[in-house]
Amino acid sequence: MENQKLTERSSSSARRSLKRKLEEDLQDDRKVSPSISSEDGHQDLEREVRTQVEILESSFSSSESDRASSKRAIHVLSEFAKNEEIVNVIVDCGAVPALVQHLQAPPHVSEGEGSHMPYEHEVEKGSAFTLGLLAIKPEHQQLIVDAGALPHLVNLLKRHRDAQNSRAVNGVIRRAADAVTNLAHENSSIKTRVRVEGGIPPLVELLEFVDSKVQRAAAGSLRTLAFKNDENKNQIVECSALPTLILMLRSEDTAIHYEAVGVIGNLVHSSPNIKKEVLLAGALQPVIGLLSSSCSESQREAALLLGQFAATDSDCKIHIVQRGAVPPLIEMLQSPDAQLREMSAFALGRLAQDPHNQAGIAHCGGIIPLLKLLDSKNGSLQHNAAFALYGLADNEDNVADLIKVGGVQKLQDGEFIVQPTRDCVAKTLKRLEEKIHGRILGHLLYLMRIGEKVIQRRVALALAHLCAPDDQKIIFIDNSGLELLLELFDSTNLKHKRDGSAALCKLANKASSLSQVDAAPPSPVPQVYLGEQYVNNSTLSDVTFLVEGKRFYAHRICLLASSDAFRAMFDGGYRERDAKDIEIPNIRWDVFELMMRYIYTGSVDVNLDVAQDLLRAADQYLLEGLKRLCEYAIAQDISVESVSLMFELSEAFNALTLRNACILFILEKFDQLSVMPWYSHLIQRVLPETRSYFVRALTRAIQADMRV
C-alpha cells in the first residue's frame, strides 16, 4: 500500500506543480491557438509551428534582433504547448532541438561588445518552460534528454552564481528546475542522468535561495529525483539537504513546507538509514506540526510521513504520540478530503500496533471515526482503518469501548473491497474473542445490566458471537442476555431483527457441536428385537391387526416391549386386550408396516412420502425413537415456503426435534423469510418456543460439561 500511495503522490505532485506553473504564466494577451479540428486547421498549425522553429534555428546569435525574434518564437510555441492536443505537433515539427539550443546563451558577435546579452536569461527561461511543458508527455522525455537538454538545464540552475539576484535570473533558474522535474517524472533512467550531469548539488544549494518560488521549484525537483532512486537519495543527503529541508517544514509559506515534506517523504521511503538520519536531524516535531497546517496537501504528506516514521521502531511510535500527533490525526479522520482520511488512518494504523499507544488513541476518540471509515468505497482507506482497529483491539481497555459503540456489528456487517481487509477484520474479531474473559467479561456483564438499552443490546449481540461456550449460561441465562436478543424481534427495525437472528444462530452453534437439523437422531432405547423375519409373519403370531381390510400378523411380546401405548393396550382394561383381531382404522397399510418394521428391528428408512403419516403413527403409539427418525427426515425438507406448516406439525405431535429444527431454520434464513407477508405472525408464534429452546440448550451444555 505504501509503495502504491507514494507513486500516486509523486504523480499527483507533478500534476499539481504543472497546474500551478501554468496558472502563474497565463497572460491576458496570449495568442489564441489555431484550431486543429479540421484538416485545414491542422495544416495551418503545422505551418505556424514550422515557421517558429525556423526562426529559432536561424536566430541563435547575440544580436538584439535575433534575440528578440527568438523570444517571440519561443513565446508562441509555449502558448501552443499549453494545449495538450498540440504538443505532439510541436515535437513532430522539430521544435525540441531548436529549443534545446536556446537553453544556452549564444556567443557574442564580437569581442569588443560588453558582457550584457539582449534579453538576458529571458530566452533561456522561455526555452526551459516550453521544454518542461513538452515533457509532460512521457513519450517526449527521452527525446528532449537525447537532444542534450540536461547539461544546459543544470548550467541554468547555477546562473545565480555568476549574476546578481534579479527577477530574470530567478525566473530562468525556476524554469530550469521545473523542466528537470517534468523530464524526470516517473522516468528512472532520466533521474539517474540528472545526477550524472551534476544536477543534484545546485538543486540542494537552491533550497536556501532568497526567492521562495525558486526554493519551491528546487524542492519539487529533488522530490521527483529522490523517488525510488537510492543513489539520488544518498547524494541529496550527502549534500547536506536535510537541515535546510527541516527548516523549510517550519515555513509559513504553505507551498514551501508542502514541497519540503514531500522531499523528506521520498527520501525515507524504503531507506531505513536515511529515516534514522532524518529523525536525528529533528524532523519529527515540525512534521507533527504540519498536521495542523492550513494546507491539506501538507497535512496529508505529514500523516503519510509519520506513518513511515512509525514503522522504524517502537520508540519512534511512542515519541510520535507523546509529541501530540494523535488528536490532529483523529480530527483528520473526519475531514471531507478522502486523501486526508486515508493518510491519517494509515498513520494511526502504524501507531496503533504499539501497546503503549492503543489506549491513548481510543481515549482521544479514535474508535468511532475509524469504524465509520469501514463504510468507505475506497479500498485503501478501508484497509487502513481496519488495520488501525486491529491494533486497538489488542488492548484490553479498548474491548468494551469497541463493543459499546457497535464495533463488532460494524466489523461483521462491512462490505470490504479487498481480501487483505477481510482477513484483517477476521483477525480483529478473533483477537476480540480471545479477550472475552475475566475482568473484561465482568465489565461487559455490568454494562449489560446497567447500561442504556442500546448498549445492553450491543453487548449481548457481541457476546453471542465472541464469548466462550462455557460462559454462555452466565451471560444469557443468569444475566438475561437471551431476553435482550429476543427483544430485538419486537423492533420495527429490520436490521435489529437480522442482528438478533444472526446472534441466536451463533449462540446455538456454540451451545452444541451439531445443530438439531444436522445431527443424526439419537439411538433408541436398547431392547431386544425379534428381527426382520418375524415382521407380518404368522409363525407364533398371537395377535392380528386389520389394516385397510387386510390382516397383519404380530407378536404381543414384541409389542409390549416397544412402547407404553401397546402395554396399556394389552395389559390394561381396553377391549383390545383379549381381542384376536384388532382393527386399525386411521393408518394406511404402508405406514403401519413401516411402524411395525421399526418395532421388530429398531430401525427403518423413512422417506418423505410417508414421513408425516409415520410421525403421526409414532406419536399415537408413543414410539419416541421412530418419532425422532421421522422428525429428522422431515427436517431435511424444511423450506421457506413450508417452515410455517412444519412448525405447526411439530406442535401438533409434540415433535421437539422438528420444532428445534424449525426454530434454527427461521433464524438462519432470516433474509428470505423476512420478506414474506406472514413472517411477523410466524416469529411471534415461534418466540416462546425459541426462548425455551435456548434455555434448554444453554443449560444442557453446562450440565453436559460438568458430567464430563
CSV table of N, CA, C and O in Angstrom, one decimal, residues 460-554:
chain,number,residue,atom,x,y,z
A,460,ALA,N,-24.9,-7.7,24.2
A,460,ALA,CA,-25.5,-9.0,24.1
A,460,ALA,C,-25.2,-9.6,22.7
A,460,ALA,O,-24.8,-10.8,22.5
A,461,LEU,N,-25.4,-8.7,21.7
A,461,LEU,CA,-25.1,-9.2,20.3
A,461,LEU,C,-23.6,-9.6,20.2
A,461,LEU,O,-23.3,-10.6,19.6
A,462,ALA,N,-22.7,-8.7,20.7
A,462,ALA,CA,-21.3,-9.0,20.6
A,462,ALA,C,-20.9,-10.3,21.3
A,462,ALA,O,-20.2,-11.2,20.8
A,463,LEU,N,-21.4,-10.5,22.5
A,463,LEU,CA,-21.1,-11.6,23.3
A,463,LEU,C,-21.6,-12.9,22.7
A,463,LEU,O,-21.0,-14.0,22.8
A,464,ALA,N,-22.8,-12.8,22.0
A,464,ALA,CA,-23.3,-14.0,21.3
A,464,ALA,C,-22.3,-14.6,20.3
A,464,ALA,O,-22.1,-15.8,20.1
A,465,HIS,N,-21.6,-13.7,19.7
A,465,HIS,CA,-20.6,-14.0,18.6
A,465,HIS,C,-19.2,-14.3,19.2
A,465,HIS,O,-18.5,-15.1,18.7
A,466,LEU,N,-18.9,-13.7,20.3
A,466,LEU,CA,-17.5,-13.7,20.8
A,466,LEU,C,-17.2,-14.6,22.0
A,466,LEU,O,-16.1,-15.0,22.3
A,467,CYS,N,-18.3,-14.8,22.8
A,467,CYS,CA,-18.0,-15.5,24.1
A,467,CYS,C,-17.7,-16.9,24.0
A,467,CYS,O,-18.0,-17.6,23.0
A,468,ALA,N,-17.0,-17.5,25.0
A,468,ALA,CA,-16.7,-18.9,25.0
A,468,ALA,C,-18.0,-19.7,25.4
A,468,ALA,O,-18.8,-19.2,26.1
A,469,PRO,N,-18.1,-20.9,24.9
A,469,PRO,CA,-19.3,-21.7,25.2
A,469,PRO,C,-19.5,-21.9,26.7
A,469,PRO,O,-20.7,-21.9,27.2
A,470,ASP,N,-18.4,-22.0,27.5
A,470,ASP,CA,-18.6,-22.1,28.9
A,470,ASP,C,-19.2,-20.9,29.6
A,470,ASP,O,-19.7,-21.1,30.7
A,471,ASP,N,-19.2,-19.8,29.0
A,471,ASP,CA,-19.7,-18.6,29.6
A,471,ASP,C,-21.1,-18.2,29.1
A,471,ASP,O,-21.7,-17.3,29.6
A,472,GLN,N,-21.7,-19.1,28.2
A,472,GLN,CA,-23.0,-18.7,27.7
A,472,GLN,C,-24.1,-18.7,28.7
A,472,GLN,O,-24.9,-17.8,28.7
A,473,LYS,N,-24.1,-19.6,29.6
A,473,LYS,CA,-25.2,-19.7,30.6
A,473,LYS,C,-25.1,-18.4,31.5
A,473,LYS,O,-26.2,-17.8,31.7
A,474,ILE,N,-24.0,-18.1,32.0
A,474,ILE,CA,-23.9,-16.9,32.9
A,474,ILE,C,-24.3,-15.6,32.2
A,474,ILE,O,-24.9,-14.7,32.7
A,475,ILE,N,-24.0,-15.6,30.9
A,475,ILE,CA,-24.3,-14.3,30.1
A,475,ILE,C,-25.8,-14.3,29.7
A,475,ILE,O,-26.4,-13.3,30.0
A,476,PHE,N,-26.3,-15.4,29.2
A,476,PHE,CA,-27.6,-15.3,28.5
A,476,PHE,C,-28.7,-15.8,29.4
A,476,PHE,O,-29.9,-15.5,29.1
A,477,ILE,N,-28.4,-16.6,30.4
A,477,ILE,CA,-29.5,-17.1,31.3
A,477,ILE,C,-29.4,-16.3,32.6
A,477,ILE,O,-30.4,-15.6,33.0
A,478,ASP,N,-28.2,-16.3,33.2
A,478,ASP,CA,-28.1,-15.7,34.5
A,478,ASP,C,-28.2,-14.2,34.5
A,478,ASP,O,-28.7,-13.5,35.4
A,479,ASN,N,-27.7,-13.6,33.4
A,479,ASN,CA,-27.7,-12.1,33.2
A,479,ASN,C,-28.6,-11.6,32.1
A,479,ASN,O,-28.5,-10.5,31.7
A,480,SER,N,-29.6,-12.5,31.8
A,480,SER,CA,-30.7,-12.1,30.9
A,480,SER,C,-30.3,-11.6,29.5
A,480,SER,O,-31.0,-10.9,28.8
A,481,GLY,N,-29.1,-12.1,29.0
A,481,GLY,CA,-28.7,-11.7,27.7
A,481,GLY,C,-29.6,-12.3,26.6
A,481,GLY,O,-29.9,-11.7,25.6
A,482,LEU,N,-30.2,-13.5,26.9
A,482,LEU,CA,-31.2,-14.0,25.9
A,482,LEU,C,-32.4,-13.2,25.7
A,482,LEU,O,-32.8,-13.0,24.6
A,483,GLU,N,-32.9,-12.6,26.8
A,483,GLU,CA,-34.0,-11.7,26.7
A,483,GLU,C,-33.7,-10.5,25.8
A,483,GLU,O,-34.6,-10.0,25.1
A,484,LEU,N,-32.5,-10.0,26.0
A,484,LEU,CA,-32.1,-8.8,25.2
A,484,LEU,C,-32.1,-9.1,23.7
A,484,LEU,O,-32.5,-8.3,22.8
A,485,LEU,N,-31.7,-10.3,23.4
A,485,LEU,CA,-31.7,-10.8,21.9
A,485,LEU,C,-33.1,-11.0,21.4
A,485,LEU,O,-33.4,-10.6,20.3
A,486,LEU,N,-33.9,-11.6,22.3
A,486,LEU,CA,-35.3,-11.9,21.8
A,486,LEU,C,-36.1,-10.6,21.7
A,486,LEU,O,-37.0,-10.5,20.8
A,487,GLU,N,-35.8,-9.6,22.5
A,487,GLU,CA,-36.5,-8.3,22.4
A,487,GLU,C,-36.3,-7.7,21.0
A,487,GLU,O,-37.1,-6.9,20.5
A,488,LEU,N,-35.2,-8.0,20.3
A,488,LEU,CA,-34.9,-7.4,19.0
A,488,LEU,C,-36.0,-7.7,18.0
A,488,LEU,O,-36.2,-7.0,17.0
A,489,PHE,N,-36.7,-8.9,18.2
A,489,PHE,CA,-37.7,-9.3,17.3
A,489,PHE,C,-39.0,-8.5,17.4
A,489,PHE,O,-39.9,-8.6,16.6
A,490,ASP,N,-39.1,-7.7,18.5
A,490,ASP,CA,-40.2,-6.8,18.6
A,490,ASP,C,-40.0,-5.4,18.0
A,490,ASP,O,-40.9,-4.6,17.9
A,491,SER,N,-38.7,-5.2,17.5
A,491,SER,CA,-38.4,-4.0,16.9
A,491,SER,C,-39.0,-3.8,15.5
A,491,SER,O,-39.2,-4.8,14.8
A,492,THR,N,-39.3,-2.6,15.1
A,492,THR,CA,-39.7,-2.4,13.7
A,492,THR,C,-38.6,-2.2,12.8
A,492,THR,O,-38.8,-2.1,11.6
A,493,ASN,N,-37.4,-2.2,13.3
A,493,ASN,CA,-36.2,-2.1,12.5
A,493,ASN,C,-35.7,-3.4,12.0
A,493,ASN,O,-35.4,-4.3,12.8
A,494,LEU,N,-35.7,-3.6,10.7
A,494,LEU,CA,-35.4,-4.9,10.1
A,494,LEU,C,-34.0,-5.3,10.4
A,494,LEU,O,-33.7,-6.5,10.7
A,495,LYS,N,-33.0,-4.4,10.5
A,495,LYS,CA,-31.7,-4.7,10.9
A,495,LYS,C,-31.6,-5.3,12.3
A,495,LYS,O,-30.8,-6.2,12.6
A,496,HIS,N,-32.3,-4.8,13.2
A,496,HIS,CA,-32.3,-5.3,14.6
A,496,HIS,C,-32.8,-6.8,14.6
A,496,HIS,O,-32.1,-7.6,15.3
A,497,LYS,N,-33.8,-7.1,13.8
A,497,LYS,CA,-34.2,-8.5,13.7
A,497,LYS,C,-33.2,-9.3,13.1
A,497,LYS,O,-32.9,-10.5,13.5
A,498,ARG,N,-32.5,-8.8,12.1
A,498,ARG,CA,-31.5,-9.6,11.4
A,498,ARG,C,-30.3,-9.9,12.3
A,498,ARG,O,-29.8,-11.0,12.4
A,499,ASP,N,-29.9,-8.8,13.1
A,499,ASP,CA,-28.8,-9.0,14.0
A,499,ASP,C,-29.2,-10.0,15.1
A,499,ASP,O,-28.4,-10.8,15.5
A,500,GLY,N,-30.4,-9.9,15.6
A,500,GLY,CA,-30.9,-10.9,16.6
A,500,GLY,C,-30.8,-12.3,16.1
A,500,GLY,O,-30.4,-13.2,16.8
A,501,SER,N,-31.3,-12.5,14.8
A,501,SER,CA,-31.3,-13.9,14.2
A,501,SER,C,-29.9,-14.4,14.1
A,501,SER,O,-29.6,-15.6,14.5
A,502,ALA,N,-29.0,-13.5,13.6
A,502,ALA,CA,-27.6,-14.0,13.4
A,502,ALA,C,-26.9,-14.3,14.8
A,502,ALA,O,-26.2,-15.3,14.9
A,503,ALA,N,-27.2,-13.5,15.8
A,503,ALA,CA,-26.6,-13.8,17.1
A,503,ALA,C,-27.1,-15.1,17.7
A,503,ALA,O,-26.4,-15.9,18.3
A,504,LEU,N,-28.4,-15.3,17.6
A,504,LEU,CA,-29.0,-16.6,18.1
A,504,LEU,C,-28.5,-17.8,17.4
A,504,LEU,O,-28.3,-18.9,18.0
A,505,CYS,N,-28.3,-17.7,16.1
A,505,CYS,CA,-27.7,-18.8,15.3
A,505,CYS,C,-26.3,-19.1,15.8
A,505,CYS,O,-26.0,-20.3,16.0
A,506,LYS,N,-25.5,-18.1,16.0
A,506,LYS,CA,-24.2,-18.3,16.5
A,506,LYS,C,-24.2,-18.9,17.9
A,506,LYS,O,-23.4,-19.8,18.2
A,507,LEU,N,-25.1,-18.4,18.7
A,507,LEU,CA,-25.3,-19.0,20.1
A,507,LEU,C,-25.6,-20.5,20.0
A,507,LEU,O,-25.1,-21.3,20.8
A,508,ALA,N,-26.6,-20.8,19.2
A,508,ALA,CA,-27.0,-22.2,19.1
A,508,ALA,C,-25.8,-23.1,18.6
A,508,ALA,O,-25.7,-24.2,19.1
A,509,ASN,N,-25.1,-22.6,17.6
A,509,ASN,CA,-24.0,-23.4,17.1
A,509,ASN,C,-22.9,-23.6,18.2
A,509,ASN,O,-22.2,-24.7,18.2
A,510,LYS,N,-22.7,-22.6,19.0
A,510,LYS,CA,-21.7,-22.8,20.1
A,510,LYS,C,-22.3,-23.7,21.2
A,510,LYS,O,-21.5,-24.4,21.9
A,511,ALA,N,-23.6,-23.6,21.4
A,511,ALA,CA,-24.1,-24.4,22.6
A,511,ALA,C,-24.0,-25.9,22.3
A,511,ALA,O,-23.9,-26.7,23.3
A,512,SER,N,-24.1,-26.3,21.1
A,512,SER,CA,-23.9,-27.7,20.8
A,512,SER,C,-23.0,-27.9,19.5
A,512,SER,O,-23.1,-27.1,18.6
A,513,SER,N,-22.2,-28.9,19.5
A,513,SER,CA,-21.3,-29.0,18.4
A,513,SER,C,-22.0,-29.2,17.1
A,513,SER,O,-21.5,-28.9,16.0
A,514,LEU,N,-23.2,-29.8,17.2
A,514,LEU,CA,-24.0,-30.0,16.0
A,514,LEU,C,-25.4,-29.5,16.2
A,514,LEU,O,-26.0,-29.8,17.3
A,515,SER,N,-26.0,-28.8,15.3
A,515,SER,CA,-27.4,-28.4,15.4
A,515,SER,C,-28.3,-29.5,15.3
A,515,SER,O,-28.0,-30.6,14.8
A,516,GLN,N,-29.6,-29.3,15.7
A,516,GLN,CA,-30.6,-30.4,15.7
A,516,GLN,C,-30.9,-30.8,14.2
A,516,GLN,O,-31.3,-31.9,13.9
A,517,VAL,N,-30.7,-29.8,13.3
A,517,VAL,CA,-31.1,-30.2,11.9
A,517,VAL,C,-30.0,-31.1,11.4
A,517,VAL,O,-30.3,-32.1,10.6
A,518,ASP,N,-28.8,-30.9,11.7
A,518,ASP,CA,-27.7,-31.7,11.1
A,518,ASP,C,-27.4,-32.9,11.9
A,518,ASP,O,-26.7,-33.9,11.4
A,519,ALA,N,-27.8,-33.0,13.2
A,519,ALA,CA,-27.4,-34.1,14.0
A,519,ALA,C,-28.1,-35.4,13.6
A,519,ALA,O,-29.3,-35.3,13.2
A,520,ALA,N,-27.5,-36.5,13.7
A,520,ALA,CA,-28.2,-37.8,13.5
A,520,ALA,C,-29.1,-38.0,14.7
A,520,ALA,O,-28.7,-37.6,15.8
A,521,PRO,N,-30.2,-38.6,14.5
A,521,PRO,CA,-31.1,-38.9,15.6
A,521,PRO,C,-30.5,-39.8,16.7
A,521,PRO,O,-29.7,-40.7,16.3
A,522,PRO,N,-30.8,-39.5,17.9
A,522,PRO,CA,-30.2,-40.3,19.0
A,522,PRO,C,-30.7,-41.8,18.8
A,522,PRO,O,-31.7,-42.1,18.3
A,523,SER,N,-29.8,-42.7,19.3
A,523,SER,CA,-30.2,-44.1,19.2
A,523,SER,C,-31.4,-44.4,20.1
A,523,SER,O,-31.6,-43.8,21.1
A,524,PRO,N,-32.3,-45.3,19.7
A,524,PRO,CA,-33.4,-45.7,20.5
A,524,PRO,C,-33.0,-46.4,21.8
A,524,PRO,O,-31.8,-46.8,21.9
A,525,VAL,N,-33.9,-46.5,22.7
A,525,VAL,CA,-33.6,-47.2,24.0
A,525,VAL,C,-33.2,-48.6,23.7
A,525,VAL,O,-33.9,-49.3,22.9
A,526,PRO,N,-32.1,-49.1,24.2
A,526,PRO,CA,-31.7,-50.5,23.9
A,526,PRO,C,-32.8,-51.5,24.3
A,526,PRO,O,-33.3,-51.4,25.4
A,527,GLN,N,-33.1,-52.5,23.4
A,527,GLN,CA,-34.1,-53.5,23.8
A,527,GLN,C,-33.8,-54.7,22.8
A,527,GLN,O,-33.1,-54.6,21.9
A,528,VAL,N,-34.6,-55.8,23.1
A,528,VAL,CA,-34.4,-57.0,22.3
A,528,VAL,C,-35.5,-56.9,21.2
A,528,VAL,O,-36.6,-56.6,21.4
A,529,TYR,N,-35.0,-57.2,19.9
A,529,TYR,CA,-35.9,-57.2,18.8
A,529,TYR,C,-36.0,-58.6,18.2
A,529,TYR,O,-35.0,-59.3,18.1
A,530,LEU,N,-37.2,-58.9,17.7
A,530,LEU,CA,-37.4,-60.2,17.1
A,530,LEU,C,-36.7,-60.4,15.8
A,530,LEU,O,-36.3,-61.5,15.4
A,531,GLY,N,-36.6,-59.3,15.1
A,531,GLY,CA,-35.9,-59.3,13.8
A,531,GLY,C,-36.8,-59.2,12.6
A,531,GLY,O,-38.1,-59.4,12.7
A,532,GLU,N,-36.2,-59.0,11.5
A,532,GLU,CA,-36.9,-58.8,10.2
A,532,GLU,C,-37.8,-59.9,9.8
A,532,GLU,O,-38.9,-59.7,9.3
A,533,GLN,N,-37.3,-61.2,10.1
A,533,GLN,CA,-38.1,-62.3,9.6
A,533,GLN,C,-39.4,-62.5,10.2
A,533,GLN,O,-40.3,-63.2,9.7
A,534,TYR,N,-39.7,-61.9,11.4
A,534,TYR,CA,-41.0,-62.0,12.0
A,534,TYR,C,-42.0,-60.9,11.7
A,534,TYR,O,-43.1,-60.9,12.2
A,535,VAL,N,-41.6,-60.0,10.9
A,535,VAL,CA,-42.5,-58.9,10.5
A,535,VAL,C,-43.6,-59.5,9.6
A,535,VAL,O,-43.3,-60.1,8.6
A,536,ASN,N,-44.9,-59.3,10.1
A,536,ASN,CA,-46.1,-59.8,9.4
A,536,ASN,C,-45.9,-61.3,9.1
A,536,ASN,O,-46.2,-61.8,8.0
A,537,ASN,N,-45.4,-62.0,10.1
A,537,ASN,CA,-45.2,-63.5,10.0
A,537,ASN,C,-46.2,-64.2,10.9
A,537,ASN,O,-46.3,-63.9,12.1
A,538,SER,N,-47.0,-65.1,10.4
A,538,SER,CA,-48.0,-65.8,11.2
A,538,SER,C,-47.4,-66.8,12.2
A,538,SER,O,-48.1,-67.2,13.1
A,539,THR,N,-46.1,-67.1,12.0
A,539,THR,CA,-45.4,-68.1,12.9
A,539,THR,C,-45.4,-67.5,14.3
A,539,THR,O,-44.9,-66.4,14.5
A,540,LEU,N,-46.0,-68.3,15.2
A,540,LEU,CA,-46.0,-67.9,16.6
A,540,LEU,C,-46.8,-66.6,16.9
A,540,LEU,O,-46.7,-66.0,17.9
A,541,SER,N,-47.5,-66.1,15.8
A,541,SER,CA,-48.3,-64.9,16.0
A,541,SER,C,-49.4,-65.1,17.0
A,541,SER,O,-50.1,-66.1,16.9
A,542,ASP,N,-49.6,-64.1,17.8
A,542,ASP,CA,-50.7,-64.3,18.8
A,542,ASP,C,-51.6,-63.0,18.8
A,542,ASP,O,-52.5,-62.9,19.7
A,543,VAL,N,-51.4,-62.2,17.8
A,543,VAL,CA,-52.4,-61.1,17.6
A,543,VAL,C,-52.4,-60.7,16.2
A,543,VAL,O,-51.3,-60.7,15.5
A,544,THR,N,-53.5,-60.3,15.7
A,544,THR,CA,-53.7,-59.9,14.3
A,544,THR,C,-54.3,-58.5,14.2
A,544,THR,O,-55.3,-58.2,14.9
A,545,PHE,N,-53.7,-57.6,13.4
A,545,PHE,CA,-54.3,-56.3,13.2
A,545,PHE,C,-55.0,-56.3,11.8
A,545,PHE,O,-54.5,-56.9,10.8
A,546,LEU,N,-56.1,-55.6,11.8
A,546,LEU,CA,-56.8,-55.4,10.5
A,546,LEU,C,-56.5,-54.0,10.0
A,546,LEU,O,-57.0,-53.0,10.6
A,547,VAL,N,-55.8,-53.9,8.9
A,547,VAL,CA,-55.4,-52.6,8.4
A,547,VAL,C,-55.8,-52.5,6.9
A,547,VAL,O,-55.4,-53.3,6.1
A,548,GLU,N,-56.7,-51.6,6.7
A,548,GLU,CA,-57.3,-51.4,5.3
A,548,GLU,C,-57.9,-52.7,4.8
A,548,GLU,O,-57.8,-53.1,3.7
A,549,GLY,N,-58.5,-53.5,5.8
A,549,GLY,CA,-59.2,-54.7,5.5
A,549,GLY,C,-58.3,-55.9,5.3
A,549,GLY,O,-58.7,-57.0,5.1
A,550,LYS,N,-57.0,-55.7,5.6
A,550,LYS,CA,-56.0,-56.8,5.4
A,550,LYS,C,-55.4,-57.2,6.8
A,550,LYS,O,-55.3,-56.3,7.6
A,551,ARG,N,-55.1,-58.5,7.0
A,551,ARG,CA,-54.5,-58.9,8.2
A,551,ARG,C,-53.0,-58.7,8.3
A,551,ARG,O,-52.3,-58.9,7.3
A,552,PHE,N,-52.6,-58.2,9.5
A,552,PHE,CA,-51.2,-58.0,9.7
A,552,PHE,C,-50.9,-58.8,11.0
A,552,PHE,O,-51.4,-58.5,12.1
A,553,TYR,N,-50.0,-59.8,10.9
A,553,TYR,CA,-49.7,-60.7,12.0
A,553,TYR,C,-48.6,-60.1,12.9
A,553,TYR,O,-47.6,-59.6,12.4
A,554,ALA,N,-48.8,-60.2,14.2
A,554,ALA,CA,-47.9,-59.6,15.1
A,554,ALA,C,-47.7,-60.5,16.3
A,554,ALA,O,-48.4,-61.5,16.5
